[in-house]
XYZ file of C-alpha atoms in Angstrom:
436
model
C 0.005 -0.001 0.008
C 0.986 3.596 -0.410
C 2.641 4.969 2.639
C 5.039 7.586 3.948
C 8.517 6.544 5.124
C 10.176 9.429 6.938
C 13.699 8.831 5.697
C 16.400 11.237 6.656
C 19.928 11.970 5.322
C 22.201 14.238 7.266
C 25.772 14.568 8.494
C 25.774 13.962 12.336
C 28.195 16.474 13.676
C 27.419 16.458 17.335
C 26.696 13.836 19.940
C 23.106 12.933 20.715
C 21.907 10.136 22.947
C 18.450 8.747 22.546
C 18.556 4.937 22.931
C 21.978 4.295 24.236
C 23.165 3.883 20.706
C 26.130 6.022 19.722
C 25.841 8.928 17.257
C 29.403 9.662 16.141
C 30.679 12.603 14.193
C 33.496 12.134 11.775
C 36.742 12.017 13.786
C 34.974 12.762 17.008
C 35.269 10.769 20.255
C 31.905 9.200 20.808
C 30.195 9.398 24.149
C 30.243 5.666 24.597
C 33.906 5.524 23.720
C 34.607 8.329 26.159
C 32.687 6.556 28.873
C 34.645 3.305 28.189
C 38.042 5.155 28.286
C 37.218 6.988 31.530
C 35.893 3.816 33.121
C 39.262 2.185 32.731
C 41.328 5.307 33.519
C 39.336 5.937 36.646
C 39.518 2.258 37.746
C 36.820 -0.008 36.456
C 36.074 -3.292 34.868
C 34.898 -4.014 31.315
C 33.728 -7.514 30.455
C 33.415 -8.177 26.844
C 32.101 -11.105 24.822
C 35.465 -12.640 24.480
C 35.657 -13.374 28.143
C 33.600 -16.591 27.497
C 36.280 -17.680 25.095
C 39.138 -17.334 27.474
C 42.142 -15.041 27.218
C 43.734 -12.371 29.209
C 41.046 -10.270 30.833
C 43.006 -6.956 30.704
C 43.572 -7.452 27.021
C 39.887 -8.316 26.398
C 38.882 -5.160 28.413
C 41.137 -2.900 26.270
C 39.753 -4.614 23.119
C 36.177 -4.162 24.269
C 36.949 -0.486 24.873
C 38.389 0.138 21.587
C 35.488 -1.379 19.739
C 32.849 -0.045 22.036
C 31.664 -3.579 22.781
C 31.248 -4.532 26.403
C 28.444 -6.543 28.016
C 29.390 -5.392 31.517
C 30.979 -2.273 32.763
C 31.688 -1.622 36.485
C 32.855 1.689 37.687
C 34.304 2.758 41.023
C 31.050 4.295 42.086
C 29.686 0.702 42.024
C 27.411 1.243 39.089
C 27.014 -1.690 36.719
C 26.294 -0.951 33.022
C 24.985 -3.937 31.106
C 24.579 -3.908 27.294
C 21.392 -5.243 25.829
C 22.401 -6.750 22.533
C 19.080 -7.368 20.811
C 16.831 -4.695 19.246
C 13.850 -3.731 21.465
C 10.519 -4.134 19.681
C 8.340 -3.684 22.773
C 8.668 -7.231 24.118
C 11.058 -6.195 26.934
C 14.295 -7.755 25.881
C 16.176 -4.596 26.719
C 15.211 -5.252 30.329
C 15.223 -9.010 30.236
C 18.613 -9.740 28.872
C 20.385 -7.475 31.405
C 18.333 -9.078 34.175
C 19.822 -12.433 33.294
C 23.352 -10.972 33.387
C 22.708 -9.151 36.626
C 21.276 -12.291 38.326
C 24.394 -14.361 37.872
C 26.711 -11.397 38.449
C 24.893 -11.100 41.779
C 24.399 -7.309 41.368
C 21.620 -5.331 42.874
C 19.215 -4.310 40.143
C 19.142 -0.825 41.664
C 22.781 -0.341 40.710
C 22.340 -1.545 37.088
C 22.167 0.735 34.133
C 21.234 -0.560 30.681
C 22.744 0.407 27.373
C 21.506 -0.516 23.948
C 24.121 -2.114 21.742
C 24.577 -1.294 18.098
C 24.939 -4.020 15.458
C 28.235 -5.852 16.083
C 28.378 -9.359 14.642
C 31.918 -9.775 15.784
C 30.851 -9.525 19.433
C 27.162 -10.438 19.540
C 25.310 -13.404 18.269
C 21.628 -13.507 17.039
C 21.013 -9.820 17.153
C 17.405 -9.802 15.938
C 13.826 -9.661 17.123
C 11.590 -12.304 15.699
C 9.896 -15.508 16.734
C 10.091 -14.597 20.400
C 13.388 -16.303 20.522
C 15.565 -13.844 22.541
C 15.109 -15.679 25.863
C 15.762 -19.301 24.705
C 18.691 -18.138 22.555
C 20.466 -15.912 25.043
C 19.527 -17.339 28.473
C 22.490 -19.570 28.928
C 25.120 -17.300 27.340
C 23.933 -14.333 29.414
C 23.996 -16.330 32.564
C 27.560 -17.349 31.937
C 28.557 -13.800 31.183
C 27.272 -12.630 34.516
C 28.899 -15.651 36.250
C 32.262 -14.810 34.638
C 32.099 -11.326 36.083
C 31.203 -12.557 39.520
C 34.048 -15.085 39.468
C 36.633 -12.461 38.603
C 35.426 -10.088 41.294
C 35.582 -12.951 43.878
C 39.118 -13.779 42.711
C 40.173 -10.123 43.032
C 38.822 -10.054 46.624
C 40.585 -13.338 47.435
C 43.911 -11.958 46.351
C 43.374 -8.663 48.159
C 42.549 -10.349 51.511
C 44.758 -13.446 51.045
C 41.957 -15.880 51.588
C 40.554 -18.733 49.563
C 37.935 -17.793 46.981
C 35.799 -20.582 48.240
C 35.356 -18.665 51.526
C 33.847 -15.640 49.803
C 30.207 -14.905 49.046
C 28.488 -12.155 47.030
C 25.219 -10.330 47.436
C 23.795 -7.196 45.826
C 27.080 -5.940 44.334
C 29.217 -6.728 47.436
C 31.834 -9.465 48.111
C 31.912 -10.774 51.699
C 34.369 -12.774 53.827
C 32.322 -13.945 56.783
C 35.209 -15.298 58.835
C 37.046 -11.872 58.927
C 34.079 -9.691 58.505
C 35.658 -8.051 55.515
C 33.548 -6.791 52.538
C 34.107 -4.764 49.393
C 31.875 -3.378 46.726
C 32.127 -4.493 43.052
C 33.265 -1.012 42.331
C 36.142 -1.218 44.778
C 37.342 -4.500 43.206
C 36.771 -3.719 39.639
C 40.228 -2.461 38.703
C 41.960 -5.477 40.225
C 39.437 -7.821 38.658
C 40.174 -6.375 35.202
C 43.835 -7.493 35.491
C 42.868 -11.218 36.060
C 42.568 -14.016 33.552
C 39.038 -14.666 32.463
C 37.648 -17.989 33.777
C 36.870 -21.002 31.621
C 33.172 -20.851 30.971
C 32.882 -24.665 31.517
C 34.073 -24.140 35.147
C 31.507 -21.507 36.088
C 29.038 -22.429 38.783
C 25.642 -21.070 37.929
C 22.963 -20.277 40.466
C 20.237 -22.700 41.483
C 16.964 -21.042 40.147
C 15.611 -21.261 43.657
C 18.199 -18.678 44.621
C 17.200 -16.160 42.062
C 16.464 -12.725 43.384
C 16.162 -10.734 40.077
C 14.754 -13.344 37.603
C 11.148 -14.117 38.338
C 10.390 -10.763 39.844
C 8.564 -7.898 38.242
C 10.887 -5.161 37.030
C 9.696 -2.021 35.226
C 10.904 -1.682 31.672
C 14.176 0.282 31.638
C 12.714 2.684 29.026
C 9.404 3.206 30.766
C 10.082 6.660 32.158
C 11.590 7.937 28.968
C 8.580 6.603 26.949
C 5.955 8.050 29.209
C 7.751 11.460 29.419
C 8.318 11.614 25.559
C 12.037 11.329 25.600
C 13.579 10.474 22.237
C 14.067 6.698 21.917
C 12.538 5.533 18.699
C 13.874 5.636 15.215
C 11.487 8.399 14.283
C 12.940 10.546 17.130
C 16.453 10.603 15.713
C 17.632 14.123 14.813
C 21.083 15.359 13.768
C 22.080 18.889 12.685
C 21.354 19.783 9.104
C 19.535 16.665 8.156
C 17.062 16.461 5.307
C 13.719 14.649 5.348
C 12.257 12.374 2.708
C 8.911 10.767 1.911
C 8.669 7.794 -0.415
C 5.547 7.025 -2.550
C 5.053 3.358 -3.588
C 2.519 1.715 -5.734
C -0.753 0.849 -3.985
C -0.382 -2.629 -5.516
C 2.714 -4.713 -4.447
C 5.289 -5.052 -7.072
C 4.020 -2.092 -9.088
C 6.419 0.306 -10.918
C 6.488 3.970 -11.809
C 5.554 4.705 -15.399
C 5.625 8.485 -15.146
C 5.323 11.235 -12.436
C 4.974 15.036 -12.417
C 8.353 15.522 -10.931
C 8.873 19.060 -12.233
C 5.738 20.312 -10.443
C 6.823 18.633 -7.216
C 10.261 20.174 -7.397
C 8.741 23.650 -7.448
C 7.246 23.150 -3.925
C 8.871 25.271 -1.134
C 11.689 23.533 0.669
C 11.969 20.647 -1.817
C 15.607 19.860 -2.800
C 15.121 16.601 -4.842
C 12.381 14.636 -6.390
C 13.109 11.515 -8.437
C 12.046 8.046 -9.465
C 13.502 5.030 -7.795
C 13.690 2.041 -10.145
C 13.699 -0.576 -7.464
C 15.781 -3.659 -6.922
C 15.942 -7.150 -8.379
C 12.796 -8.402 -6.630
C 9.460 -6.581 -7.409
C 8.132 -7.708 -3.999
C 10.955 -7.394 -1.474
C 13.953 -5.164 -0.827
C 14.045 -1.842 -2.649
C 10.745 -1.281 -4.454
C 9.951 1.083 -7.240
C 8.658 4.525 -6.146
C 9.039 8.336 -6.013
C 11.259 9.967 -3.477
C 10.784 13.589 -2.386
C 13.502 15.147 -0.340
C 13.150 18.492 1.462
C 14.515 20.645 4.262
C 11.681 19.708 6.624
C 9.276 16.884 7.044
C 6.361 19.208 6.467
C 7.814 20.493 3.285
C 8.327 16.888 1.997
C 4.869 15.794 3.084
C 3.190 18.864 1.640
C 4.977 18.436 -1.718
C 3.705 14.812 -1.773
C 0.173 16.001 -2.016
C 1.003 17.527 -5.464
C 2.575 14.282 -6.632
C 0.734 12.494 -9.464
C 2.079 9.004 -10.383
C 1.065 6.785 -13.263
C 1.694 3.252 -12.145
C 2.307 -0.077 -13.997
C 0.583 -2.240 -11.317
C 1.791 -5.510 -12.794
C 0.234 -8.971 -12.361
C -0.444 -8.529 -8.674
C -3.269 -6.026 -9.651
C -5.434 -9.033 -10.430
C -5.375 -10.354 -6.900
C -8.107 -9.409 -4.381
C -9.524 -10.381 -1.047
C -12.515 -11.830 -2.847
C -10.273 -13.955 -5.059
C -8.335 -15.331 -2.115
C -11.603 -16.188 -0.409
C -12.850 -18.136 -3.387
C -9.460 -19.957 -3.559
C -9.825 -20.919 0.031
C -13.352 -22.148 -0.521
C -12.224 -24.288 -3.384
C -9.371 -25.751 -1.424
C -11.571 -26.536 1.540
C -13.733 -28.674 -0.621
C -10.774 -30.860 -1.630
C -9.367 -33.736 0.354
C -6.581 -32.710 2.767
C -3.236 -32.169 1.064
C -1.309 -32.985 4.254
C -2.034 -34.341 7.759
C 0.074 -33.555 10.739
C -1.139 -36.572 12.586
C -3.927 -39.242 12.336
C -5.784 -40.711 15.351
C -8.555 -43.187 14.651
C -10.968 -43.133 11.638
C -12.486 -39.635 11.434
C -14.438 -40.323 8.279
C -16.104 -43.375 9.794
C -16.870 -41.552 13.054
C -18.516 -38.704 11.231
C -20.520 -41.139 9.101
C -21.787 -42.824 12.164
C -22.545 -39.710 14.240
C -26.038 -38.975 15.212
C -25.498 -35.284 14.485
C -22.677 -33.412 12.627
C -22.036 -29.711 13.057
C -20.128 -27.986 10.388
C -18.931 -24.322 10.371
C -16.678 -22.174 8.251
C -14.542 -19.460 9.699
C -12.868 -16.682 7.720
C -10.773 -13.742 8.682
C -9.158 -10.885 6.773
C -5.508 -10.418 6.252
C -3.757 -9.190 9.391
C -2.179 -5.828 8.948
C 1.264 -5.906 10.413
C 1.124 -2.100 10.896
C 3.225 -0.738 13.741
C 2.221 2.541 15.428
C 5.613 4.113 14.638
C 5.803 4.856 10.870
C 8.582 3.115 9.022
C 11.723 5.266 9.075
C 15.507 5.268 8.897
C 18.166 7.931 9.246
C 21.350 7.699 7.075
C 24.558 9.531 6.698
C 26.873 8.634 3.790
C 30.365 10.106 3.544
C 33.762 8.984 2.327
C 32.485 5.635 1.164
C 30.996 4.801 4.575
C 27.467 4.682 5.649
C 26.018 5.223 9.132
C 22.415 4.251 9.904
C 19.921 4.657 12.714
C 17.138 2.162 12.133
C 14.260 0.501 13.953
C 14.719 -2.877 12.350
C 14.027 -6.375 13.649
C 16.785 -7.871 11.451
C 19.706 -5.430 11.659
C 22.322 -7.839 10.276
C 20.134 -8.419 7.240
C 19.627 -4.638 6.862
C 23.330 -4.010 6.829
C 23.971 -6.717 4.258
C 21.164 -5.562 1.937
C 22.213 -1.931 2.136
C 25.896 -2.861 1.448
C 24.876 -4.832 -1.584
C 22.644 -2.045 -2.892
C 25.397 0.509 -2.587
C 28.238 -1.728 -3.665
C 30.236 -1.314 -0.492
C 31.560 -3.727 2.043
C 29.465 -4.717 5.163
C 32.312 -3.335 7.303
C 31.655 0.135 5.754
C 28.181 0.217 7.267
C 27.560 1.112 10.895
C 24.086 0.505 12.118
C 22.732 1.860 15.403
C 19.648 0.079 16.839
C 16.760 2.229 17.926
C 13.813 1.290 19.898
C 10.817 0.225 17.756
C 7.263 1.510 18.160
C 5.962 -2.016 17.386
C 6.999 -4.339 14.666
C 4.822 -7.478 14.523
C 6.985 -8.873 11.761
C 6.687 -5.817 9.524
C 10.139 -4.663 10.504
C 11.628 -8.078 9.544
C 11.691 -6.497 6.089
C 14.236 -3.711 5.519
C 12.732 -1.824 2.615
C 12.631 1.448 4.617
C 16.356 1.141 5.317
C 17.085 0.455 1.578
C 14.934 3.470 0.650
């Protein structure tokens, strides 16, 4: 169907922080990078994804800092920052995944701060939102990530006090030695812990679920306050200085292509900088579709100019499809013998033939509109052969690959920041707004 995709293109020159994702200007030190550097300089602990693969912890911390990729950051003030690696579509994974880490880390939830990761396939695995698979996919790895941090903090305390690690316990972000009465916060131990070797994941002792204090309890979503007070979190909230706005008109029929459009008239609209036809990609149904793009200085100018747009469409073969036609096909198929059976118990035909009364009914329903409340959108900045994107997408890795292919650049030249999504329902599994 025809719709507006508020697509933006602008050079981000200053730091903004809306979702925890970093907005980096060319040659500038990003806010997340700055926080990572100061965390180490001021005495802190960074636990990156490589900790679960062994190796020297100090080296892994430095590497995590340099690539802005840490699951856990502990600063001397005893604050624990945990990165949520999956995109948040409204299901709560931005809260749930850090809860799993915090549980095994044995941190107090009150001391935890959550940060949204950007797309980083070198560090994170299965960074997508689809099929409700975030919990079963990441439950075990996130538990072991938290347990690794706890083990290193205990080891640091054991060295500091000259006692066996087996005599130490943790609770709510504090390491205790009951025999001597000594205790230390995670923040006090973080620097020493960062210098230790990471534990072998296979040796980590995970909690018995009966001892959980965070998992299984009700925790407010970490973005709740920002959402209810209108703070910028979503893709459509992204703003950077000097950015342009675009709207994209597509055919009301899927797969349709532009035959002609009154582009000259549209270009005369106030604030419009560009108006042009997009031919579309290889597939007429997926990816980049044919349409007309209007670029302007403001969203209002682009939207107002769109009202003047007149397009003649080649609707293609899909134009012959209709809800009535699909209903007729369904009725015809229902009258035929089953094409496939999932299981067979007893003789259904014989039972129906011998029944004193048979009740039959037909049920129909319309197509489900996977229409999220937040309009489709994406913000893009292209410079020096590299592309930076801010996108509410359920499949960020796919988005990066599709965009790189479209532009003829390497995946490594595309940086994708994940924004919170105002709903998705599967619609944002498809990345046409990013390609547009």
